[in-house]
Coordinates of N, CA and C in Angstrom, one line a residue:
X4 N 111.0 104.5 22.9 CA 111.6 103.7 24.0 C 112.5 102.6 23.6
X5 N 112.1 101.9 22.5 CA 112.9 100.9 21.9 C 114.2 101.4 21.4
X6 N 114.2 102.6 20.7 CA 115.4 103.2 20.2 C 116.3 103.6 21.3
X7 N 115.8 104.2 22.4 CA 116.6 104.6 23.5 C 117.3 103.4 24.2
X8 N 116.5 102.3 24.4 CA 117.1 101.1 24.9 C 118.3 100.5 24.0
X9 N 118.0 100.6 22.7 CA 119.0 100.1 21.7 C 120.3 100.9 21.8
X10 N 120.1 102.2 22.0 CA 121.3 103.1 22.0 C 122.1 102.9 23.3
X11 N 121.4 102.7 24.4 CA 122.0 102.5 25.7 C 122.9 101.2 25.6
X12 N 122.3 100.2 25.0 CA 123.0 98.9 24.9 C 124.2 99.1 23.9
X13 N 124.0 100.0 23.0 CA 125.1 100.2 22.0 C 126.4 100.7 22.8
X14 N 126.2 101.5 23.8 CA 127.3 101.9 24.7 C 128.0 100.7 25.3
X15 N 127.3 99.7 25.6 CA 127.9 98.5 26.2 C 128.6 97.7 25.1
X16 N 128.1 97.7 23.9 CA 128.8 97.0 22.8 C 130.2 97.6 22.6
X17 N 130.3 98.9 22.5 CA 131.6 99.6 22.4 C 132.4 99.4 23.7
X18 N 131.8 99.4 24.8 CA 132.5 99.3 26.1 C 133.2 97.9 26.2
X19 N 132.5 96.9 25.7 CA 133.0 95.5 25.8 C 134.2 95.4 24.9
X20 N 134.2 96.0 23.7 CA 135.3 96.0 22.8 C 136.5 96.7 23.4
X21 N 136.3 97.9 24.0 CA 137.4 98.7 24.5 C 138.0 98.0 25.7
X22 N 137.1 97.4 26.5 CA 137.6 96.8 27.8 C 138.3 95.4 27.6
X23 N 137.7 94.6 26.7 CA 138.2 93.2 26.6 C 138.9 92.9 25.3
X24 N 138.9 93.8 24.3 CA 139.5 93.5 23.0 C 138.6 92.6 22.2
X25 N 137.3 92.5 22.6 CA 136.4 91.6 21.9 C 135.1 91.5 22.7
X26 N 134.1 90.9 22.2 CA 132.9 90.7 23.0 C 131.8 91.7 22.5
X27 N 132.1 92.8 21.9 CA 131.1 93.7 21.4 C 130.2 93.1 20.4
X28 N 130.8 92.3 19.5 CA 130.0 91.7 18.4 C 128.9 90.7 18.9
X29 N 129.3 90.0 20.0 CA 128.3 89.0 20.5 C 127.1 89.7 21.2
X30 N 127.3 91.0 21.6 CA 126.2 91.7 22.2 C 125.5 92.5 21.1
X31 N 126.2 92.9 20.0 CA 125.6 93.7 19.0 C 124.5 93.0 18.3
X32 N 124.7 91.8 17.9 CA 123.8 91.0 17.1 C 122.5 90.7 17.9
X33 N 122.5 90.2 19.1 CA 121.3 90.1 19.9 C 120.5 91.4 20.1
X34 N 121.3 92.5 20.4 CA 120.6 93.8 20.6 C 119.8 94.2 19.3
X35 N 120.5 94.1 18.2 CA 119.8 94.5 16.9 C 118.7 93.6 16.5
X36 N 118.7 92.3 16.9 CA 117.6 91.4 16.5 C 116.5 91.5 17.6
X37 N 116.8 91.3 18.9 CA 115.8 91.2 19.9 C 115.3 92.5 20.5
X38 N 116.1 93.6 20.4 CA 115.7 94.9 20.9 C 115.3 95.8 19.8
X39 N 116.1 96.0 18.8 CA 115.8 96.9 17.7 C 114.8 96.2 16.7
X40 N 114.7 94.9 16.8 CA 113.7 94.2 15.9 C 114.1 94.0 14.5
X41 N 115.4 94.0 14.2 CA 115.8 93.9 12.8 C 115.9 92.4 12.4
X42 N 115.6 92.1 11.1 CA 115.8 90.7 10.7 C 117.3 90.4 10.7
X43 N 117.7 89.1 10.7 CA 119.1 88.8 10.8 C 119.9 89.3 9.6
X44 N 119.2 89.3 8.4 CA 119.9 89.7 7.2 C 120.2 91.2 7.2
X45 N 119.6 92.0 8.1 CA 119.9 93.4 8.3 C 120.8 93.6 9.5
X46 N 120.6 92.8 10.5 CA 121.3 92.9 11.8 C 122.8 92.5 11.6
X47 N 123.1 91.5 10.7 CA 124.4 91.0 10.5 C 125.3 92.1 9.9
X48 N 125.0 92.7 8.8 CA 125.9 93.7 8.2 C 125.9 95.0 9.1
X49 N 124.8 95.3 9.8 CA 124.9 96.5 10.7 C 125.8 96.2 11.9
X50 N 125.8 95.0 12.4 CA 126.7 94.6 13.4 C 128.1 94.7 13.0
X51 N 128.4 94.3 11.8 CA 129.8 94.4 11.3 C 130.2 95.9 11.2
X52 N 129.3 96.8 10.7 CA 129.6 98.2 10.7 C 129.9 98.8 12.1
X53 N 129.0 98.5 13.0 CA 129.2 99.0 14.4 C 130.5 98.5 15.0
X54 N 130.7 97.2 14.9 CA 131.8 96.6 15.6 C 133.1 97.0 15.0
X55 N 133.1 97.1 13.6 CA 134.4 97.5 13.0 C 134.8 98.9 13.4
X56 N 133.8 99.9 13.4 CA 134.1 101.2 13.8 C 134.5 101.3 15.3
X57 N 133.8 100.6 16.1 CA 134.1 100.6 17.6 C 135.5 100.1 17.8
X58 N 135.8 99.0 17.1 CA 137.1 98.3 17.3 C 138.3 99.3 16.9
X59 N 138.0 100.0 15.8 CA 139.0 101.0 15.3 C 139.3 102.0 16.4
X60 N 138.3 102.5 17.0 CA 138.5 103.5 18.1 C 139.2 102.9 19.3
X61 N 138.7 101.7 19.7 CA 139.3 101.1 20.8 C 140.8 100.6 20.6
X62 N 141.1 100.4 19.4 CA 142.5 99.9 19.1 C 143.6 101.0 19.3
X63 N 143.2 102.3 19.3 CA 144.1 103.4 19.3 C 145.0 103.3 20.6
X64 N 144.3 103.2 21.7 CA 145.1 103.1 23.0 C 145.9 101.9 23.1
X65 N 145.5 100.8 22.5 CA 146.2 99.5 22.5 C 147.5 99.6 21.6
X66 N 147.3 100.3 20.5 CA 148.5 100.5 19.6 C 149.5 101.4 20.3
X67 N 149.0 102.5 20.9 CA 150.0 103.4 21.6 C 150.7 102.6 22.7
X68 N 150.0 101.7 23.4 CA 150.7 100.9 24.5 C 151.6 99.8 24.0
X69 N 151.6 99.6 22.6 CA 152.4 98.5 22.1 C 151.9 97.2 22.2
X70 N 150.5 97.1 22.4 CA 149.9 95.8 22.6 C 149.3 95.2 21.3
X71 N 150.1 95.3 20.2 CA 149.6 94.7 18.9 C 150.7 93.9 18.3
X72 N 150.5 92.6 18.0 CA 151.4 91.8 17.2 C 151.0 91.9 15.8
X73 N 151.7 92.8 15.0 CA 151.3 93.2 13.7 C 151.4 92.0 12.7
X74 N 152.4 91.2 12.8 CA 152.5 90.1 11.8 C 151.4 89.1 12.0
X75 N 151.0 88.8 13.2 CA 149.9 87.8 13.4 C 148.6 88.5 12.9
X76 N 148.4 89.8 13.2 CA 147.2 90.5 12.7 C 147.1 90.4 11.2
X77 N 148.3 90.6 10.5 CA 148.3 90.5 9.1 C 147.9 89.1 8.5
X78 N 148.4 88.1 9.2 CA 148.1 86.7 8.8 C 146.6 86.4 8.9
X79 N 146.0 86.8 10.0 CA 144.6 86.7 10.2 C 143.8 87.4 9.2
X80 N 144.2 88.6 8.9 CA 143.4 89.5 8.0 C 143.4 88.9 6.6
X81 N 144.6 88.5 6.1 CA 144.7 87.9 4.8 C 143.9 86.6 4.6
X82 N 144.1 85.7 5.6 CA 143.4 84.4 5.5 C 141.9 84.6 5.7
X83 N 141.5 85.6 6.5 CA 140.1 85.7 6.8 C 139.3 86.5 5.8
X84 N 139.9 87.3 5.0 CA 139.2 88.1 4.0 C 138.3 87.3 3.1
X85 N 138.9 86.3 2.4 CA 138.2 85.5 1.5 C 137.1 84.7 2.2
X86 N 137.4 84.2 3.4 CA 136.5 83.4 4.1 C 135.2 84.1 4.5
X87 N 135.3 85.4 4.7 CA 134.1 86.2 5.1 C 133.0 86.1 4.0
X88 N 133.5 86.1 2.7 CA 132.5 86.0 1.6 C 131.7 84.7 1.7
X89 N 132.5 83.6 2.0 CA 131.8 82.3 2.1 C 130.8 82.3 3.2
X90 N 131.2 82.9 4.4 CA 130.3 82.9 5.5 C 129.0 83.7 5.2
X91 N 129.1 84.8 4.5 CA 128.0 85.6 4.2 C 127.1 84.9 3.2
X92 N 127.6 84.2 2.3 CA 126.8 83.4 1.3 C 126.0 82.3 2.0
X93 N 126.6 81.6 3.0 CA 125.9 80.6 3.7 C 124.8 81.2 4.6
X94 N 125.1 82.4 5.2 CA 124.1 83.1 6.0 C 122.8 83.3 5.2
X95 N 123.0 83.8 4.0 CA 121.8 84.2 3.2 C 121.0 83.0 2.7
X96 N 121.5 81.8 2.9 CA 120.8 80.6 2.5 C 120.2 79.9 3.7
X97 N 120.4 80.3 4.9 CA 119.9 79.7 6.1 C 118.7 80.4 6.6
X98 N 117.8 79.7 7.4 CA 116.7 80.3 8.1 C 117.3 81.1 9.2
X99 N 116.7 82.3 9.6 CA 117.2 83.1 10.7 C 117.3 82.4 12.0
X100 N 116.3 81.5 12.3 CA 116.4 80.7 13.6 C 117.7 79.8 13.6
X101 N 118.0 79.2 12.5 CA 119.2 78.4 12.4 C 120.5 79.2 12.6
X102 N 120.5 80.4 12.1 CA 121.6 81.3 12.2 C 121.8 81.7 13.7
X103 N 120.7 82.1 14.4 CA 120.8 82.5 15.8 C 121.1 81.3 16.7
X104 N 120.5 80.1 16.4 CA 120.8 78.9 17.2 C 122.3 78.5 17.0
X105 N 122.8 78.6 15.8 CA 124.2 78.3 15.6 C 125.1 79.3 16.4
X106 N 124.7 80.5 16.3 CA 125.4 81.6 17.0 C 125.5 81.3 18.5
X107 N 124.3 80.9 19.1 CA 124.3 80.6 20.5 C 125.2 79.5 20.9
X108 N 125.1 78.4 20.1 CA 125.9 77.2 20.4 C 127.4 77.5 20.3
X109 N 127.8 78.3 19.3 CA 129.2 78.8 19.2 C 129.6 79.5 20.4
X110 N 128.8 80.4 21.0 CA 129.1 81.1 22.2 C 129.3 80.2 23.4
X111 N 128.5 79.2 23.5 CA 128.6 78.3 24.6 C 130.0 77.5 24.6
X112 N 130.3 77.0 23.4 CA 131.6 76.3 23.3 C 132.8 77.2 23.5
X113 N 132.7 78.4 23.0 CA 133.8 79.4 23.1 C 134.0 79.8 24.6
X114 N 132.8 80.2 25.2 CA 132.9 80.7 26.6 C 133.4 79.6 27.6
X115 N 132.9 78.3 27.4 CA 133.4 77.2 28.2 C 134.9 77.0 28.1
X116 N 135.3 77.0 26.8 CA 136.7 76.7 26.5 C 137.6 77.8 27.2
X117 N 137.1 79.1 27.1 CA 137.9 80.2 27.6 C 137.9 80.1 29.1
X118 N 136.8 79.7 29.7 CA 136.7 79.6 31.2 C 137.6 78.5 31.8
X119 N 137.6 77.4 31.1 CA 138.3 76.2 31.6 C 139.8 76.1 31.3
X120 N 140.2 76.6 30.2 CA 141.6 76.5 29.7 C 142.5 77.4 30.5
X121 N 143.6 76.8 30.9 CA 144.6 77.6 31.6 C 145.4 78.4 30.5
X122 N 145.7 79.6 30.7 CA 146.5 80.4 29.7 C 148.0 80.1 29.7
X123 N 148.2 78.8 29.4 CA 149.6 78.3 29.5 C 150.2 78.3 28.1
X124 N 151.6 78.4 28.0 CA 152.3 78.3 26.8 C 152.6 76.9 26.5
X125 N 151.6 76.0 26.3 CA 151.9 74.6 26.1 C 151.7 74.2 24.6
X126 N 151.8 75.2 23.8 CA 151.4 75.0 22.4 C 152.6 74.9 21.4
X127 N 153.8 75.1 21.9 CA 155.0 74.9 21.1 C 155.3 76.1 20.2
X128 N 154.6 77.3 20.5 CA 154.8 78.5 19.7 C 155.6 79.5 20.4
X129 N 156.0 79.3 21.6 CA 156.7 80.3 22.3 C 158.2 80.4 21.8
X130 N 158.6 81.6 21.6 CA 160.0 81.9 21.3 C 160.9 82.0 22.5
X131 N 162.2 81.8 22.4 CA 163.1 81.9 23.5 C 163.0 83.3 24.3
X132 N 162.7 84.3 23.6 CA 162.6 85.7 24.2 C 161.2 85.9 24.9
X133 N 160.4 84.9 24.9 CA 159.1 85.0 25.6 C 158.0 85.4 24.6
X134 N 158.3 85.7 23.4 CA 157.3 86.1 22.4 C 156.7 84.8 21.7
X135 N 156.2 85.0 20.5 CA 155.6 83.9 19.7 C 156.4 83.8 18.4
X136 N 156.8 82.5 18.2 CA 157.5 82.2 16.9 C 156.5 82.0 15.8
X137 N 156.2 83.0 15.0 CA 155.1 82.9 14.1 C 155.4 81.9 13.0
X138 N 156.6 81.7 12.5 CA 156.9 80.8 11.4 C 156.5 79.3 11.8
X139 N 156.8 78.9 13.1 CA 156.4 77.6 13.5 C 154.9 77.4 13.7
X140 N 154.2 78.5 14.0 CA 152.8 78.5 14.2 C 152.0 79.0 13.1
X141 N 152.6 79.2 11.9 CA 151.9 79.8 10.8 C 150.7 78.9 10.3
X142 N 150.8 77.6 10.2 CA 149.6 76.8 9.8 C 148.5 77.0 10.8
X143 N 148.7 77.0 12.1 CA 147.6 77.2 13.1 C 147.0 78.6 12.9
X144 N 147.9 79.6 12.7 CA 147.4 81.0 12.5 C 146.5 81.1 11.3
X145 N 146.9 80.5 10.2 CA 146.2 80.5 8.9 C 144.8 79.8 9.1
X146 N 144.8 78.7 9.8 CA 143.6 77.9 9.9 C 142.6 78.7 10.8
X147 N 143.1 79.2 11.9 CA 142.2 80.0 12.8 C 141.7 81.3 12.2
X148 N 142.6 81.9 11.4 CA 142.2 83.1 10.7 C 141.1 82.9 9.7
X149 N 141.2 81.8 9.0 CA 140.2 81.4 8.0 C 138.8 81.1 8.7
X150 N 138.9 80.4 9.8 CA 137.7 80.1 10.6 C 137.0 81.3 11.1
X151 N 137.8 82.2 11.7 CA 137.3 83.5 12.2 C 136.6 84.3 11.1
X152 N 137.3 84.3 9.9 CA 136.7 85.1 8.8 C 135.4 84.5 8.3
X153 N 135.3 83.2 8.3 CA 134.0 82.6 7.9 C 132.9 82.9 8.8
X154 N 133.2 82.8 10.1 CA 132.2 83.1 11.2 C 131.8 84.6 11.2
X155 N 132.8 85.5 10.8 CA 132.5 86.9 10.7 C 131.4 87.1 9.6
X156 N 131.6 86.5 8.5 CA 130.5 86.6 7.4 C 129.2 86.0 7.8
X157 N 129.3 84.8 8.5 CA 128.1 84.1 8.8 C 127.3 84.7 9.9
X158 N 127.9 85.2 10.9 CA 127.2 85.7 12.1 C 127.3 87.2 12.3
X159 N 128.0 87.9 11.5 CA 128.2 89.3 11.7 C 129.0 89.7 12.9
X160 N 129.9 88.9 13.3 CA 130.7 89.1 14.5 C 132.1 89.5 14.1
X161 N 132.8 90.3 14.9 CA 134.1 90.7 14.6 C 135.1 89.5 14.9
X162 N 134.6 88.6 15.8 CA 135.4 87.4 16.0 C 136.3 87.5 17.2
X163 N 136.2 88.6 18.0 CA 137.1 88.8 19.2 C 136.9 87.7 20.2
X164 N 135.7 87.2 20.4 CA 135.5 86.1 21.3 C 136.2 84.8 20.9
X165 N 136.5 84.7 19.6 CA 137.3 83.5 19.2 C 138.8 83.9 19.0
X166 N 139.1 85.1 18.6 CA 140.4 85.5 18.3 C 141.2 85.6 19.6
X167 N 140.7 86.2 20.7 CA 141.4 86.3 21.9 C 141.8 84.9 22.5
X168 N 140.9 83.9 22.6 CA 141.3 82.6 23.1 C 142.3 82.0 22.1
X169 N 142.2 82.2 20.8 CA 143.1 81.6 19.9 C 144.5 82.2 20.1
X170 N 144.6 83.5 20.3 CA 145.9 84.1 20.4 C 146.5 83.8 21.7
X171 N 145.7 83.6 22.8 CA 146.3 83.2 24.1 C 146.6 81.7 24.2
X172 N 145.7 80.9 23.9 CA 145.8 79.4 24.1 C 146.6 78.8 23.0
X173 N 146.3 79.1 21.7 CA 146.9 78.4 20.6 C 148.2 79.0 20.2
X174 N 148.3 80.4 20.3 CA 149.6 81.0 19.9 C 150.4 81.5 21.0
X175 N 149.8 81.5 22.2 CA 150.6 81.8 23.4 C 150.9 83.3 23.7
X176 N 150.1 84.2 23.1 CA 150.3 85.6 23.4 C 149.8 86.0 24.8
X177 N 150.5 87.0 25.4 CA 149.9 87.5 26.7 C 148.5 88.1 26.4
X178 N 147.7 88.1 27.5 CA 146.3 88.6 27.3 C 146.3 90.0 26.8
X179 N 147.2 90.9 27.3 CA 147.2 92.3 26.8 C 147.5 92.4 25.3
X180 N 148.5 91.7 24.9 CA 148.8 91.7 23.5 C 147.7 91.1 22.6
X181 N 147.1 90.0 23.2 CA 146.1 89.3 22.4 C 144.9 90.2 22.2
X182 N 144.5 91.0 23.3 CA 143.4 91.9 23.2 C 143.7 93.0 22.2
X183 N 144.9 93.6 22.2 CA 145.2 94.6 21.2 C 145.2 94.1 19.8
X184 N 145.9 92.9 19.6 CA 145.9 92.3 18.3 C 144.6 92.0 17.8
X185 N 143.7 91.5 18.7 CA 142.3 91.1 18.3 C 141.6 92.3 17.8
X186 N 141.7 93.5 18.4 CA 141.0 94.7 17.9 C 141.4 95.0 16.5
X187 N 142.7 94.9 16.1 CA 143.1 95.2 14.8 C 142.5 94.2 13.8
X188 N 142.5 92.9 14.2 CA 142.0 91.9 13.3 C 140.5 92.1 13.2
X189 N 139.8 92.5 14.2 CA 138.4 92.8 14.2 C 138.0 93.9 13.2
X190 N 138.8 94.9 13.2 CA 138.6 96.0 12.2 C 138.7 95.5 10.8
X191 N 139.8 94.8 10.5 CA 140.0 94.3 9.1 C 138.9 93.3 8.7
X192 N 138.6 92.3 9.6 CA 137.6 91.3 9.3 C 136.2 91.9 9.2
X193 N 135.8 92.9 10.0 CA 134.5 93.5 10.0 C 134.2 94.2 8.7
X194 N 135.2 95.0 8.2 CA 135.0 95.7 7.0 C 135.1 94.8 5.8
X195 N 135.9 93.8 5.9 CA 135.9 92.8 4.8 C 134.5 92.1 4.7
X196 N 134.0 91.7 5.9 CA 132.7 91.1 5.9 C 131.6 92.0 5.5
X197 N 131.7 93.3 5.8 CA 130.7 94.3 5.4 C 130.6 94.4 3.9
X198 N 131.8 94.4 3.2 CA 131.9 94.4 1.8 C 131.2 93.2 1.1
X199 N 131.2 92.1 1.8 CA 130.6 90.9 1.2 C 129.1 91.0 1.3
X200 N 128.5 91.9 2.1 CA 127.1 92.1 2.1 C 126.6 93.2 1.2
X201 N 127.4 94.0 0.7 CA 127.0 95.1 -0.2 C 126.2 94.6 -1.4
X202 N 125.1 95.3 -1.6 CA 124.2 94.9 -2.7 C 123.2 93.8 -2.4
X203 N 123.3 93.3 -1.1 CA 122.3 92.3 -0.7 C 121.4 92.8 0.4
X204 N 121.6 94.0 0.9 CA 120.8 94.5 2.0 C 120.9 96.1 2.1
X205 N 119.8 96.7 2.5 CA 119.7 98.2 2.7 C 119.7 98.4 4.2
X206 N 120.6 99.3 4.7 CA 120.6 99.6 6.1 C 119.9 100.9 6.4
X207 N 119.3 100.9 7.6 CA 118.6 102.2 8.0 C 119.7 103.1 8.4
X208 N 119.9 104.2 7.7 CA 121.1 105.1 8.0 C 121.0 105.8 9.4
X209 N 119.7 106.1 9.8 CA 119.6 106.7 11.2 C 120.0 105.8 12.3
X210 N 119.4 104.5 12.2 CA 119.7 103.6 13.2 C 121.2 103.2 13.2
X211 N 121.7 103.0 12.0 CA 123.1 102.6 11.9 C 124.1 103.7 12.4
X212 N 123.8 104.9 12.1 CA 124.6 106.0 12.5 C 124.6 106.3 14.0
X213 N 123.4 106.3 14.6 CA 123.2 106.5 16.0 C 123.8 105.4 16.8
X214 N 123.5 104.1 16.4 CA 124.1 103.0 17.1 C 125.6 103.0 17.1
X215 N 126.1 103.3 15.9 CA 127.6 103.3 15.8 C 128.2 104.4 16.6
X216 N 127.6 105.6 16.7 CA 128.1 106.7 17.4 C 128.1 106.3 18.9
X217 N 127.1 105.7 19.4 CA 127.0 105.3 20.9 C 128.1 104.3 21.2
X218 N 128.2 103.3 20.2 CA 129.3 102.3 20.5 C 130.7 102.9 20.5
X219 N 130.9 103.9 19.6 CA 132.2 104.5 19.6 C 132.5 105.2 20.9
X220 N 131.5 105.9 21.5 CA 131.7 106.5 22.8 C 132.0 105.5 23.9
X221 N 131.3 104.4 23.8 CA 131.6 103.3 24.8 C 133.0 102.8 24.7
X222 N 133.4 102.6 23.4 CA 134.8 102.0 23.1 C 135.9 103.0 23.6
X223 N 135.7 104.3 23.3 CA 136.7 105.3 23.6 C 136.8 105.4 25.1
X224 N 135.7 105.3 25.9 CA 135.8 105.4 27.3 C 136.4 104.2 28.0
X225 N 136.1 103.0 27.4 CA 136.6 101.8 28.1 C 138.0 101.3 27.8
X226 N 138.5 101.7 26.6 CA 139.8 101.2 26.1 C 140.9 101.5 27.1
X227 N 141.0 102.8 27.6 CA 142.2 103.0 28.5 C 142.1 102.2 29.8
X228 N 140.9 101.9 30.2 CA 140.7 101.1 31.5 C 141.1 99.7 31.2
X229 N 140.8 99.1 30.0 CA 141.2 97.8 29.7 C 142.7 97.5 29.7
X230 N 143.4 98.6 29.4 CA 144.9 98.4 29.4 C 145.5 98.2 30.7
X231 N 144.7 98.6 31.8 CA 145.3 98.6 33.1 C 144.8 97.5 34.0
X232 N 143.8 96.7 33.5 CA 143.2 95.7 34.4 C 144.0 94.4 34.4
X233 N 144.0 93.6 35.5 CA 144.8 92.4 35.5 C 144.4 91.3 34.5
X234 N 145.3 90.5 34.0 CA 145.0 89.6 33.0 C 144.0 88.5 33.4
X235 N 144.1 88.0 34.7 CA 143.2 87.0 35.1 C 141.8 87.5 35.2
X236 N 141.6 88.7 35.7 CA 140.3 89.3 35.8 C 139.7 89.5 34.4
X237 N 140.5 89.9 33.4 CA 140.0 90.1 32.1 C 139.5 88.8 31.5
X238 N 140.3 87.7 31.6 CA 140.0 86.4 31.1 C 138.7 85.9 31.7
X239 N 138.6 85.9 33.0 CA 137.4 85.3 33.6 C 136.2 86.1 33.3
X240 N 136.3 87.4 33.3 CA 135.1 88.3 32.9 C 134.7 88.0 31.5
X241 N 135.7 87.9 30.6 CA 135.4 87.6 29.2 C 134.6 86.3 29.0
X242 N 135.0 85.3 29.7 CA 134.3 84.0 29.5 C 132.9 84.0 30.1
X243 N 132.7 84.6 31.3 CA 131.4 84.7 31.9 C 130.5 85.5 31.0
X244 N 131.0 86.6 30.4 CA 130.2 87.5 29.6 C 129.7 86.7 28.3
X245 N 130.6 85.9 27.7 CA 130.2 85.1 26.6 C 129.1 84.1 26.9
X246 N 129.2 83.4 28.1 CA 128.3 82.4 28.5 C 126.9 83.0 28.8
X247 N 126.9 84.2 29.4 CA 125.7 84.9 29.7 C 124.9 85.2 28.5
X248 N 125.6 85.8 27.5 CA 124.9 86.1 26.2 C 124.4 84.9 25.5
X249 N 125.2 83.8 25.6 CA 124.8 82.5 24.9 C 123.5 82.0 25.5
X250 N 123.4 82.1 26.8 CA 122.1 81.6 27.4 C 120.9 82.4 27.0
X251 N 121.1 83.7 26.9 CA 120.0 84.6 26.5 C 119.6 84.3 25.1
X252 N 120.5 84.2 24.2 CA 120.2 83.9 22.8 C 119.5 82.6 22.6
X253 N 120.0 81.5 23.2 CA 119.4 80.2 23.1 C 118.0 80.2 23.7
X254 N 117.7 80.8 24.8 CA 116.4 80.9 25.4 C 115.4 81.6 24.5
X255 N 115.9 82.7 23.9 CA 115.0 83.4 23.0 C 114.7 82.7 21.7
X256 N 115.7 81.9 21.2 CA 115.4 81.1 20.0 C 114.5 80.0 20.3
X257 N 114.6 79.3 21.5 CA 113.8 78.2 21.8 C 112.3 78.7 22.1
X258 N 112.2 79.9 22.5 CA 110.8 80.4 22.8 C 110.1 81.0 21.6
X259 N 110.9 81.2 20.5 CA 110.3 81.8 19.3 C 109.4 80.8 18.6

């Protein structure tokens, strides 16, 4: 029964990634810890595996639709790669409750910021043609990329719930392009983070394979839908989703 519930929720993990360009990782970690019963040291790398594979599938339709800013994705990937190793090192030195509590607090801050901020181009990064002038915003992109990479290694998250707000609010990308670019960044960050865990944990191949397969199905089914939904609805749904998961995590940590 526990395995069945875990796999059903895995469909939602992939669906969130396909629909929103992020969010799957914030569901994957609580599912693996609170439903599958894994310790955080096993749940974090398994989450990275699941989210990385799901994001790869979900990114296909976004790439075909031209919703990826490749230069920004490259900047995030390069700066985040080294930072994932630092995040994984810190994770292995912290108590599991502290990791989960920090994870919940991070979600509250991110969800509230996403809900309250207007998606305006008030950041000075907009180019005359309506795009984003990367050279002027390179320091911001590097800083955010390193932060996302560190949190990827620390919490086992792809970082979409941080990347999408950063790309829209800080760098001024449209929500559709931000979602597609976030998926590519999630793929690169997730597998970089997974590499930082090799040799430190053994994953259950049956659970990892079945969870990943269900998440892939969810991502493949939801990605085409996400390309057609209105930007405002995506943004508001994304923030509410993050806050709901944050409340669940913090309640469970407090009750433990």
